[in-house]
Amino acid sequence: MLLNFHMLGWWRWALGAVCALVAAFLLLPILFIIALSFGDSRWLIFPPPGWTLKWYEELFSDPRWLDAAFTSFKVAAVVAVLSVILGFLASMALVRGTFRGRAFLRGFFLMPMVMPVVVLAIALYATFLWLGIAGTFVGFVLAHLVIALPFAIIAISGALEGFDKSIEDAAILCGASPWEARLRVTLPSIKHGLFSAAIFSFLISWDEVVLAIFMASPRLQTLPIKVWGTLRQDLSPVIAAASTLLIALTVALMVLAAFTRKGKKQ
Amino acid sequence: MAAIAARRGFGFALPALALLVAFFVMPVMWLLLRSVTEPGLGFQNYATLFGTATYAKVFLNTFMVAGIVTVITLLLAFPVAWALVILPPRWSMVLFAIVILSMWTNLLARTYAWMVLLQRTGLVNQILMGLGITDAPLELVNNLIGVTIGMVYIMLPFMILPIYGVIRQIDASVLQAASLCGATRWQALWRVLLPLCVPGIASGVLMVFVMALGYYVTPSLLGGTSHMMLAELIAQLVQSLVNWGLGGAAAFVLLVATLALYALQIRLVGLPKGAQ
């Protein structure tokens, strides 16, 4: 009877209470940050004595914050595009390939997911110092691409497994070249997979901190690094404003991803 | 390699393979190599790491924090995962949305929230003093309490989701049978529901423990210097002390612990979802 909510008796209330507490624990800090970003107390008094937009003004009038946001956006966009392209090709090999060792290759491709990020970060830092690309745009993109790619491969190979290969073969029989068939028949059919791969890759890069700490230079910083650097000095409400914008973007992208999943089911 | 490439489709994997070999395998190998070649050939870095009391304390502390965080996360996550399955759809959707939102909210934003909430003049201290639980503000950040709260907060979704995945698959009639056979609710919970959840609990516990072992951001912002964790030590050895040999050795220890635990997980419950 434990799997029927209405037959739990008084346990229902106990379970409901624990869930309410955990839900509050998960949700309230996020709402708290959003409220603080509109509060006019520099010392983060809560509830705030009044409401203001001055932290957002401060944020948008500081070129360093804007530069950091722009860098983050560029890095994340390039990572998303490359991650989808490499992820699509790799998924073709994993799903369609007939060579031996595909399971092994799949495991290998997913390895960066299980690697402690700090280990990868210092390893790449050493390599990039040696190659002379530490603190550059290319360095950022390569580092983020390594950790975004596994997520793209999972999303795209999942979509590709659900696509009937005989449709592609039919296109070839009707006179399409293999690449034409792949680009004009297969790609559009798995676009929800490609789309969610792009969104997840973008978000992974956009939110990434640890690799970025080692990749950043005084000239080139991403938004999380700007937040990280400011956080270590003081708890300024400007960070609350920046965090709120980060949360807003994440929610927007998650809703977008949820809609593409819905589109897939129909 | 030639034998593998002879079969169809391998070429498609080459760009991703090249990326990972050049910017994943080789850098990590090089780092590990440096741990036994710098400053001289041999295992002296590992001897230093395990023989120095300060470093031994970091290892001990890392495992202790990861263990505490895992246990608390499990205790909070199990009821939530269970409720996600059996709550009326409207409520379980709300709860699910909260879990997912929390998981995807920027890590620094969430850590910042706790830095503000837990500071001396923060809301948590205000509430505790308002309720008369304490007279003077408690020290809640830069110590074990701060790290634990911050890490539990971040790890919860990673424990809830695998347990939820397993409970969802359980046939409700099994529990009906238990109650028909006269089992009380506690007996049904301990002897039927929990044993059926073991695969989900095992993968959640291992995932959270492993993630906690290598965590960098939250411990370094919410933890104190007296409770340093392994990831912070690695970063510090490389960044501040520029000691690549010792840093590489510490990284290797973390890597081996991580891979050993994942191997254990695969042995116990198979590959995680999505990796099959």
Coordinates of C-alpha atoms in Angstrom, one line a residue:
Chain A
M1 CA 0.0 0.0 0.0
L2 CA 3.1 2.2 0.2
L3 CA 2.8 3.1 -3.5
N4 CA -0.8 4.4 -3.2
F5 CA -0.9 7.9 -1.8
H6 CA -4.5 7.7 -0.6
M7 CA -3.9 4.5 1.4
L8 CA -0.9 5.8 3.3
G9 CA -3.0 6.9 6.3
W10 CA -1.1 9.4 8.6
W11 CA 2.1 8.6 6.7
R12 CA 0.7 10.8 4.0
W13 CA 1.1 13.8 6.2
A14 CA 4.6 12.9 7.3
L15 CA 5.7 12.3 3.7
G16 CA 4.0 15.5 2.6
A17 CA 5.7 17.5 5.4
V18 CA 9.2 16.2 4.5
C19 CA 8.6 16.9 0.8
A20 CA 7.4 20.4 1.6
L21 CA 10.5 21.1 3.7
V22 CA 12.9 19.8 1.0
A23 CA 11.1 21.7 -1.7
A24 CA 11.3 24.8 0.4
F25 CA 15.0 24.1 1.0
L26 CA 15.6 23.8 -2.8
L27 CA 13.4 26.7 -3.9
L28 CA 13.7 29.4 -1.3
P29 CA 17.4 30.2 -1.8
I30 CA 16.7 30.8 -5.5
L31 CA 13.8 33.1 -4.7
F32 CA 15.8 34.8 -2.0
I33 CA 18.5 35.8 -4.5
I34 CA 15.9 37.2 -6.9
A35 CA 14.4 39.2 -4.1
L36 CA 17.8 40.5 -2.9
S37 CA 18.7 41.7 -6.4
F38 CA 15.7 44.1 -6.2
G39 CA 16.3 45.1 -2.6
D40 CA 18.0 48.4 -1.8
S41 CA 20.2 47.3 1.1
R42 CA 23.9 47.1 0.2
W43 CA 24.3 45.0 3.3
L44 CA 21.7 42.4 2.1
I45 CA 19.2 43.0 4.9
F46 CA 16.2 40.8 4.4
P47 CA 13.4 41.6 4.0
P48 CA 14.8 44.7 2.2
P49 CA 13.8 48.1 3.4
G50 CA 12.8 49.2 -0.1
W51 CA 13.0 48.1 -3.7
T52 CA 15.3 49.3 -6.4
L53 CA 16.8 48.5 -9.8
K54 CA 20.2 50.2 -9.0
W55 CA 22.1 46.9 -8.8
Y56 CA 21.0 46.1 -12.4
E57 CA 22.0 49.6 -13.4
E58 CA 25.4 49.1 -11.8
L59 CA 25.7 45.8 -13.6
F60 CA 24.8 47.2 -17.0
S61 CA 26.9 50.3 -16.7
D62 CA 30.1 48.3 -15.8
P63 CA 31.9 47.4 -19.0
R64 CA 33.7 44.5 -17.2
W65 CA 30.4 42.7 -16.5
L66 CA 29.2 43.3 -20.0
D67 CA 32.5 42.1 -21.5
A68 CA 32.4 39.0 -19.3
A69 CA 28.8 38.3 -20.3
F70 CA 29.6 38.8 -24.0
T71 CA 32.6 36.5 -23.7
S72 CA 30.5 33.8 -22.0
F73 CA 27.9 34.1 -24.7
K74 CA 30.4 33.8 -27.6
V75 CA 32.2 30.8 -26.0
A76 CA 28.9 29.0 -25.2
A77 CA 27.6 29.6 -28.7
V78 CA 30.7 28.3 -30.4
V79 CA 30.8 25.3 -28.0
A80 CA 27.2 24.6 -28.8
V81 CA 27.7 24.6 -32.5
L82 CA 30.9 22.5 -32.5
S83 CA 29.5 20.1 -29.9
V84 CA 26.4 19.4 -32.1
I85 CA 28.6 18.8 -35.2
L86 CA 31.1 16.5 -33.5
G87 CA 28.3 14.9 -31.5
F88 CA 26.3 14.2 -34.6
L89 CA 29.2 12.6 -36.4
A90 CA 30.2 10.6 -33.3
S91 CA 26.6 9.4 -32.9
M92 CA 26.5 8.3 -36.5
A93 CA 29.5 6.2 -35.8
L94 CA 28.1 4.8 -32.6
V95 CA 24.5 4.1 -33.8
R96 CA 25.1 3.3 -37.5
G97 CA 28.7 2.0 -37.5
T98 CA 29.3 -1.7 -37.9
F99 CA 32.9 -1.7 -36.6
R100 CA 33.9 -3.7 -33.5
G101 CA 34.5 -1.9 -30.2
R102 CA 31.5 0.5 -30.5
A103 CA 30.5 -0.1 -26.9
F104 CA 34.1 0.7 -25.8
L105 CA 34.2 3.8 -28.0
R106 CA 30.9 5.0 -26.4
G107 CA 32.3 4.5 -22.9
F108 CA 35.4 6.4 -24.0
F109 CA 33.3 9.3 -25.3
L110 CA 31.4 9.6 -22.0
M111 CA 34.6 9.5 -19.9
P112 CA 34.8 13.3 -19.4
M113 CA 31.5 13.1 -17.5
V114 CA 33.1 11.0 -14.8
M115 CA 36.4 12.8 -14.6
P116 CA 36.7 15.1 -11.6
V117 CA 36.6 18.6 -13.3
V118 CA 39.5 19.9 -11.2
V119 CA 41.8 17.2 -12.6
L120 CA 40.8 18.0 -16.1
A121 CA 41.2 21.7 -15.4
I122 CA 44.8 21.5 -14.2
A123 CA 45.7 19.0 -16.9
L124 CA 44.4 21.3 -19.6
Y125 CA 45.9 24.3 -17.9
A126 CA 49.4 22.7 -18.2
T127 CA 48.8 21.7 -21.8
F128 CA 47.5 25.1 -22.8
L129 CA 50.4 26.8 -21.1
W130 CA 52.7 24.6 -23.2
L131 CA 50.7 25.3 -26.4
G132 CA 50.5 29.0 -25.7
I133 CA 46.7 29.1 -25.8
A134 CA 46.2 29.6 -22.0
G135 CA 43.8 32.5 -21.4
T136 CA 42.6 32.7 -25.0
F137 CA 39.2 32.2 -26.6
V138 CA 40.3 29.0 -28.3
G139 CA 41.4 27.6 -24.9
F140 CA 38.0 28.3 -23.4
V141 CA 36.2 26.7 -26.3
L142 CA 38.3 23.6 -26.3
A143 CA 38.0 23.1 -22.6
H144 CA 34.3 23.5 -22.6
L145 CA 33.8 21.4 -25.7
V146 CA 35.5 18.4 -23.9
I147 CA 32.9 18.4 -21.1
A148 CA 29.9 19.3 -23.3
L149 CA 30.5 16.7 -26.0
P150 CA 29.3 13.7 -23.9
F151 CA 25.9 15.3 -23.3
A152 CA 25.6 16.1 -27.0
I153 CA 26.4 12.5 -27.9
I154 CA 23.8 11.1 -25.4
A155 CA 21.1 13.4 -26.7
I156 CA 21.8 12.9 -30.4
S157 CA 22.5 9.2 -30.4
G158 CA 19.2 8.8 -28.4
A159 CA 17.4 10.6 -31.2
L160 CA 19.2 8.7 -33.9
E161 CA 18.3 5.3 -32.4
G162 CA 14.7 6.3 -32.7
F163 CA 15.0 7.2 -36.4
D164 CA 14.2 4.5 -38.9
K165 CA 17.3 4.1 -41.2
S166 CA 15.1 2.7 -44.0
I167 CA 13.8 6.2 -44.6
E168 CA 17.3 7.4 -45.4
D169 CA 17.8 4.4 -47.6
A170 CA 14.6 5.2 -49.4
A171 CA 15.9 8.7 -50.2
I172 CA 19.1 7.1 -51.6
L173 CA 17.1 4.7 -53.7
C174 CA 15.1 7.7 -55.0
G175 CA 18.4 9.2 -56.3
A176 CA 19.8 11.2 -53.3
S177 CA 23.5 10.9 -52.6
P178 CA 24.4 9.5 -49.2
W179 CA 25.4 12.9 -47.8
E180 CA 22.3 14.5 -49.4
A181 CA 20.1 11.9 -47.7
R182 CA 21.8 12.5 -44.3
L183 CA 21.6 16.2 -44.5
R184 CA 18.1 16.5 -45.9
V185 CA 16.3 13.5 -44.5
T186 CA 18.1 12.3 -41.3
L187 CA 19.1 15.7 -39.9
P188 CA 15.6 17.2 -40.0
S189 CA 14.1 14.0 -38.4
I190 CA 16.4 14.1 -35.4
K191 CA 16.3 17.9 -35.0
H192 CA 14.8 17.7 -31.5
G193 CA 17.9 15.7 -30.4
L194 CA 20.2 18.2 -32.1
F195 CA 18.3 21.0 -30.5
S196 CA 18.5 19.7 -27.0
A197 CA 22.2 18.8 -27.5
A198 CA 22.8 22.5 -28.5
I199 CA 20.9 23.8 -25.5
F200 CA 22.6 21.5 -23.0
S201 CA 26.1 22.2 -24.5
F202 CA 25.4 25.9 -24.3
L203 CA 24.2 25.7 -20.7
I204 CA 27.2 23.6 -19.6
S205 CA 29.6 26.1 -21.1
W206 CA 27.6 29.2 -19.9
D207 CA 27.6 27.9 -16.3
E208 CA 31.0 26.3 -16.1
V209 CA 33.3 27.6 -13.3
V210 CA 36.2 25.2 -12.5
L211 CA 37.7 24.9 -16.0
A212 CA 37.2 28.6 -16.5
I213 CA 39.1 29.5 -13.3
F214 CA 42.2 27.9 -14.9
M215 CA 41.5 29.2 -18.5
A216 CA 40.7 32.8 -17.6
S217 CA 43.2 35.6 -17.9
P218 CA 42.8 39.2 -16.7
R219 CA 41.9 40.1 -20.3
L220 CA 39.5 37.3 -21.0
Q221 CA 36.9 36.4 -18.4
T222 CA 33.5 34.6 -18.6
L223 CA 30.5 35.7 -16.5
P224 CA 31.0 32.9 -13.9
I225 CA 34.6 34.0 -13.4
K226 CA 33.5 37.6 -12.9
V227 CA 31.0 36.3 -10.3
W228 CA 33.6 34.1 -8.7
G229 CA 36.2 36.9 -8.5
T230 CA 33.7 39.4 -7.1
L231 CA 32.4 36.8 -4.6
R232 CA 35.8 36.3 -3.1
Q233 CA 36.0 40.0 -2.3
D234 CA 32.5 40.8 -0.9
L235 CA 28.9 39.6 -1.2
S236 CA 27.7 42.7 -3.2
P237 CA 24.1 42.8 -4.3
V238 CA 25.4 43.2 -7.8
I239 CA 26.1 39.5 -7.7
A240 CA 22.5 38.9 -6.8
A241 CA 21.5 40.9 -9.9
A242 CA 24.0 38.9 -12.1
S243 CA 22.7 35.6 -10.6
T244 CA 19.1 36.5 -11.3
L245 CA 19.9 37.1 -14.9
L246 CA 21.8 33.8 -15.0
I247 CA 18.8 32.0 -13.5
A248 CA 16.4 33.8 -15.9
L249 CA 18.4 32.6 -18.9
T250 CA 18.6 29.0 -17.5
V251 CA 14.8 28.9 -16.9
A252 CA 14.2 30.2 -20.5
L253 CA 16.4 27.6 -22.0
M254 CA 15.0 24.8 -19.9
V255 CA 11.4 25.8 -21.0
L256 CA 12.6 25.8 -24.6
A257 CA 14.1 22.3 -24.1
A258 CA 10.9 21.1 -22.5
F259 CA 8.9 22.4 -25.5
T260 CA 11.2 20.6 -28.0
R261 CA 10.7 17.4 -26.1
K262 CA 7.0 17.9 -26.2
G263 CA 7.2 18.5 -30.0
K264 CA 9.1 15.2 -30.3
K265 CA 6.3 13.2 -28.7
Q266 CA 3.5 14.5 -31.0
Chain B
M1 CA 43.2 0.2 -35.2
A2 CA 43.4 -0.8 -38.9
A3 CA 41.2 -3.8 -38.2
I4 CA 38.6 -1.6 -36.5
A5 CA 38.6 1.0 -39.2
A6 CA 38.1 -1.7 -41.9
R7 CA 34.5 -1.9 -40.8
R8 CA 32.0 0.8 -41.8
G9 CA 31.3 4.0 -40.0
F10 CA 34.5 4.4 -37.9
G11 CA 35.4 7.6 -39.8
F12 CA 32.5 9.5 -38.4
A13 CA 34.0 9.1 -34.9
L14 CA 37.3 10.5 -35.9
P15 CA 36.8 14.3 -35.2
A16 CA 35.4 13.6 -31.7
L17 CA 38.1 11.0 -31.1
A18 CA 40.8 13.4 -32.1
L19 CA 39.4 16.1 -29.8
L20 CA 39.3 13.8 -26.8
V21 CA 42.7 12.3 -27.4
A22 CA 44.4 15.7 -27.8
F23 CA 42.6 17.6 -25.1
F24 CA 41.5 14.9 -22.6
V25 CA 43.7 11.8 -22.7
M26 CA 47.0 13.3 -23.4
P27 CA 46.8 16.2 -21.0
V28 CA 45.7 13.9 -18.2
M29 CA 48.5 11.4 -19.0
W30 CA 51.0 14.2 -19.1
L31 CA 49.9 15.4 -15.7
L32 CA 50.2 11.9 -14.2
L33 CA 53.6 11.5 -15.8
R34 CA 54.7 14.7 -14.2
S35 CA 53.8 13.3 -10.8
V36 CA 56.5 10.7 -11.1
T37 CA 59.1 12.8 -13.0
E38 CA 59.1 16.2 -11.2
P39 CA 61.3 17.2 -9.4
G40 CA 63.0 13.8 -9.9
L41 CA 62.1 10.4 -11.2
G42 CA 60.4 8.3 -8.6
F43 CA 57.5 8.2 -6.2
Q44 CA 58.7 10.9 -3.8
N45 CA 55.6 13.0 -4.5
Y46 CA 53.3 10.2 -3.4
A47 CA 55.5 9.7 -0.3
T48 CA 55.2 13.4 0.6
L49 CA 51.5 13.3 0.0
F50 CA 50.8 10.3 2.2
G51 CA 53.6 11.1 4.7
T52 CA 52.8 14.7 5.6
A53 CA 50.2 15.2 8.3
T54 CA 48.7 18.3 6.7
Y55 CA 48.0 16.4 3.4
A56 CA 46.8 13.3 5.2
K57 CA 44.3 15.5 7.1
V58 CA 43.0 16.8 3.7
F59 CA 42.4 13.2 2.5
L60 CA 40.6 12.3 5.7
N61 CA 38.5 15.5 5.7
T62 CA 37.6 15.0 2.0
F63 CA 36.2 11.5 2.7
M64 CA 34.5 12.6 5.9
V65 CA 32.7 15.5 4.2
A66 CA 31.7 13.4 1.2
G67 CA 30.4 10.7 3.6
I68 CA 28.4 13.2 5.7
V69 CA 27.0 14.9 2.6
T70 CA 26.0 11.6 1.1
V71 CA 24.2 10.3 4.2
I72 CA 22.2 13.5 4.7
T73 CA 21.4 13.8 1.0
L74 CA 20.1 10.2 1.0
L75 CA 17.9 10.7 4.1
L76 CA 16.3 13.8 2.5
A77 CA 16.1 12.4 -1.1
F78 CA 14.4 9.1 -0.4
P79 CA 11.1 10.6 0.8
V80 CA 11.1 13.1 -2.0
A81 CA 11.8 10.4 -4.7
W82 CA 9.0 8.3 -3.2
A83 CA 6.6 11.2 -3.1
L84 CA 7.4 12.0 -6.7
V85 CA 6.0 8.6 -7.7
I86 CA 2.8 8.6 -5.6
L87 CA 1.8 12.2 -5.1
P88 CA -1.3 13.3 -7.1
P89 CA 0.0 14.3 -10.6
R90 CA -0.4 18.0 -10.1
W91 CA 1.8 18.1 -7.0
S92 CA 4.4 15.7 -8.3
M93 CA 4.8 17.9 -11.3
V94 CA 5.4 20.9 -9.1
L95 CA 7.9 19.0 -7.0
F96 CA 9.6 17.7 -10.1
A97 CA 9.9 21.2 -11.6
I98 CA 11.5 22.5 -8.4
V99 CA 14.1 19.6 -8.4
I100 CA 15.0 20.3 -12.0
L101 CA 15.1 24.0 -11.6
S102 CA 17.4 23.7 -8.6
M103 CA 19.6 21.3 -10.6
W104 CA 20.1 23.6 -13.5
T105 CA 20.4 26.9 -11.6
N106 CA 23.8 28.3 -11.8
L107 CA 26.1 26.7 -9.2
L108 CA 27.7 30.1 -8.2
A109 CA 24.2 31.7 -7.8
R110 CA 23.2 28.9 -5.5
T111 CA 26.4 29.0 -3.5
Y112 CA 26.1 32.8 -3.2
A113 CA 22.6 32.4 -1.8
W114 CA 24.0 30.2 1.0
M115 CA 26.9 32.5 1.6
V116 CA 24.4 35.4 2.2
L117 CA 21.9 33.2 4.1
L118 CA 24.4 31.7 6.5
Q119 CA 26.6 34.8 7.3
R120 CA 26.6 36.2 10.8
T121 CA 23.9 38.7 10.1
G122 CA 22.1 36.4 7.6
L123 CA 18.5 35.3 7.5
V124 CA 19.2 31.9 9.1
N125 CA 20.9 33.4 12.1
Q126 CA 18.1 36.0 12.4
I127 CA 15.5 33.3 12.4
L128 CA 17.3 31.1 14.9
M129 CA 17.7 34.1 17.2
G130 CA 14.1 35.2 16.7
L131 CA 12.9 31.7 17.7
G132 CA 15.1 31.9 20.8
I133 CA 17.2 28.9 19.7
T134 CA 20.4 30.8 20.2
D135 CA 21.3 34.1 21.8
A136 CA 24.3 35.0 19.7
P137 CA 24.7 34.5 16.0
L138 CA 26.2 31.1 15.1
E139 CA 29.2 30.6 12.9
L140 CA 27.6 28.9 9.9
V141 CA 30.1 29.6 7.1
N142 CA 33.8 28.9 6.7
N143 CA 33.4 25.6 8.5
L144 CA 32.0 22.1 8.2
I145 CA 28.3 23.3 8.7
G146 CA 28.5 25.7 5.7
V147 CA 30.1 23.1 3.4
T148 CA 27.6 20.4 4.4
I149 CA 24.6 22.6 3.8
G150 CA 25.9 24.0 0.5
M151 CA 26.9 20.5 -0.8
V152 CA 23.7 18.8 0.3
Y153 CA 21.8 21.5 -1.5
I154 CA 23.7 20.9 -4.7
M155 CA 23.7 17.1 -4.6
L156 CA 20.0 16.5 -3.7
P157 CA 18.8 16.3 -7.4
F158 CA 21.5 13.8 -8.2
M159 CA 20.2 11.5 -5.4
I160 CA 16.5 12.1 -6.0
L161 CA 16.5 11.3 -9.7
P162 CA 18.1 7.8 -9.7
I163 CA 15.9 6.7 -6.7
Y164 CA 12.8 8.1 -8.4
G165 CA 13.7 6.2 -11.5
V166 CA 13.8 2.9 -9.6
I167 CA 10.6 3.5 -7.4
R168 CA 8.7 4.4 -10.6
Q169 CA 9.3 0.9 -12.0
I170 CA 8.2 -1.0 -8.9
D171 CA 5.0 -2.9 -9.4
A172 CA 2.5 -1.5 -6.8
S173 CA 0.9 -4.9 -6.5
V174 CA 4.0 -6.3 -4.8
L175 CA 3.3 -3.9 -1.9
Q176 CA -0.4 -4.7 -2.0
A177 CA 0.6 -8.4 -1.6
A178 CA 2.8 -7.5 1.4
S179 CA -0.1 -5.8 3.1
L180 CA -2.5 -8.6 2.3
C181 CA -0.1 -11.0 3.9
G182 CA -0.4 -9.0 7.0
A183 CA 2.7 -6.8 6.8
T184 CA 2.5 -3.5 8.7
R185 CA 3.6 -0.3 7.0
W186 CA 7.0 -0.4 8.7
Q187 CA 7.5 -4.0 7.7
A188 CA 6.5 -3.2 4.1
L189 CA 8.8 -0.3 4.0
W190 CA 11.8 -2.0 5.5
R191 CA 11.4 -5.5 3.9
V192 CA 9.7 -4.7 0.6
L193 CA 10.0 -1.1 -0.6
L194 CA 13.6 -0.3 0.5
P195 CA 15.1 -3.6 -0.7
L196 CA 13.5 -2.9 -4.1
C197 CA 15.1 0.5 -4.2
V198 CA 18.6 -0.7 -3.6
P199 CA 19.8 -0.2 -7.2
G200 CA 18.6 3.4 -7.3
I201 CA 20.0 4.1 -3.8
A202 CA 23.3 2.5 -4.7
S203 CA 23.8 4.6 -7.9
G204 CA 22.6 7.8 -6.2
V205 CA 24.9 7.2 -3.2
L206 CA 27.9 6.5 -5.4
M207 CA 27.3 9.4 -7.8
V208 CA 26.9 11.9 -4.9
F209 CA 29.9 10.5 -3.0
V210 CA 32.1 10.6 -6.1
M211 CA 31.0 14.1 -7.1
A212 CA 31.5 15.3 -3.5
L213 CA 35.0 13.9 -3.4
G214 CA 36.2 16.0 -6.3
Y215 CA 34.1 19.2 -5.6
Y216 CA 35.9 22.4 -5.8
V217 CA 33.6 25.5 -5.9
T218 CA 31.3 25.1 -2.9
P219 CA 34.0 23.9 -0.4
S220 CA 36.3 26.7 -1.3
L221 CA 33.6 29.4 -0.9
L222 CA 31.6 27.9 2.1
G223 CA 34.4 25.9 3.8
G224 CA 37.1 27.2 6.0
T225 CA 40.8 26.8 5.6
S226 CA 40.9 24.3 8.5
H227 CA 38.6 22.0 6.4
M228 CA 40.3 22.0 3.1
M229 CA 39.2 19.4 0.6
L230 CA 41.2 17.5 -2.0
A231 CA 40.1 19.5 -5.1
E232 CA 41.1 22.7 -3.3
L233 CA 44.5 21.2 -2.4
I234 CA 45.1 20.2 -6.0
A235 CA 44.2 23.7 -7.3
Q236 CA 46.4 25.4 -4.7
L237 CA 49.4 23.2 -5.3
V238 CA 49.3 24.0 -9.0
Q239 CA 48.1 27.7 -8.9
S240 CA 49.8 29.1 -5.8
L241 CA 52.8 26.8 -5.2
V242 CA 53.4 25.9 -8.9
N243 CA 54.3 22.4 -7.7
W244 CA 53.1 20.3 -10.7
G245 CA 54.7 17.1 -9.4
L246 CA 52.8 17.1 -6.1
G247 CA 49.6 18.6 -7.7
G248 CA 49.7 15.8 -10.3
A249 CA 50.1 13.2 -7.6
A250 CA 47.1 14.5 -5.7
A251 CA 45.1 14.6 -8.9
F252 CA 46.0 11.0 -9.6
V253 CA 44.8 10.0 -6.1
L254 CA 41.5 11.7 -6.7
L255 CA 41.2 10.1 -10.2
V256 CA 41.9 6.6 -8.9
A257 CA 39.4 7.0 -6.1
T258 CA 36.8 8.2 -8.6
L259 CA 37.4 5.5 -11.2
A260 CA 37.5 2.8 -8.5
L261 CA 34.1 3.9 -7.2
Y262 CA 32.6 4.1 -10.7
A263 CA 33.9 0.6 -11.4
L264 CA 32.3 -0.6 -8.2
Q265 CA 29.0 1.1 -9.3
I266 CA 29.1 -0.6 -12.7
R267 CA 29.8 -4.0 -11.0
L268 CA 26.9 -3.5 -8.6
V269 CA 24.2 -1.9 -10.6
G270 CA 25.4 -1.8 -14.2
L271 CA 26.0 1.2 -16.4
P272 CA 24.2 4.4 -15.5
K273 CA 21.3 5.5 -17.6
G274 CA 22.2 7.0 -20.9
A275 CA 25.5 5.2 -21.0
Q276 CA 24.1 1.9 -22.1

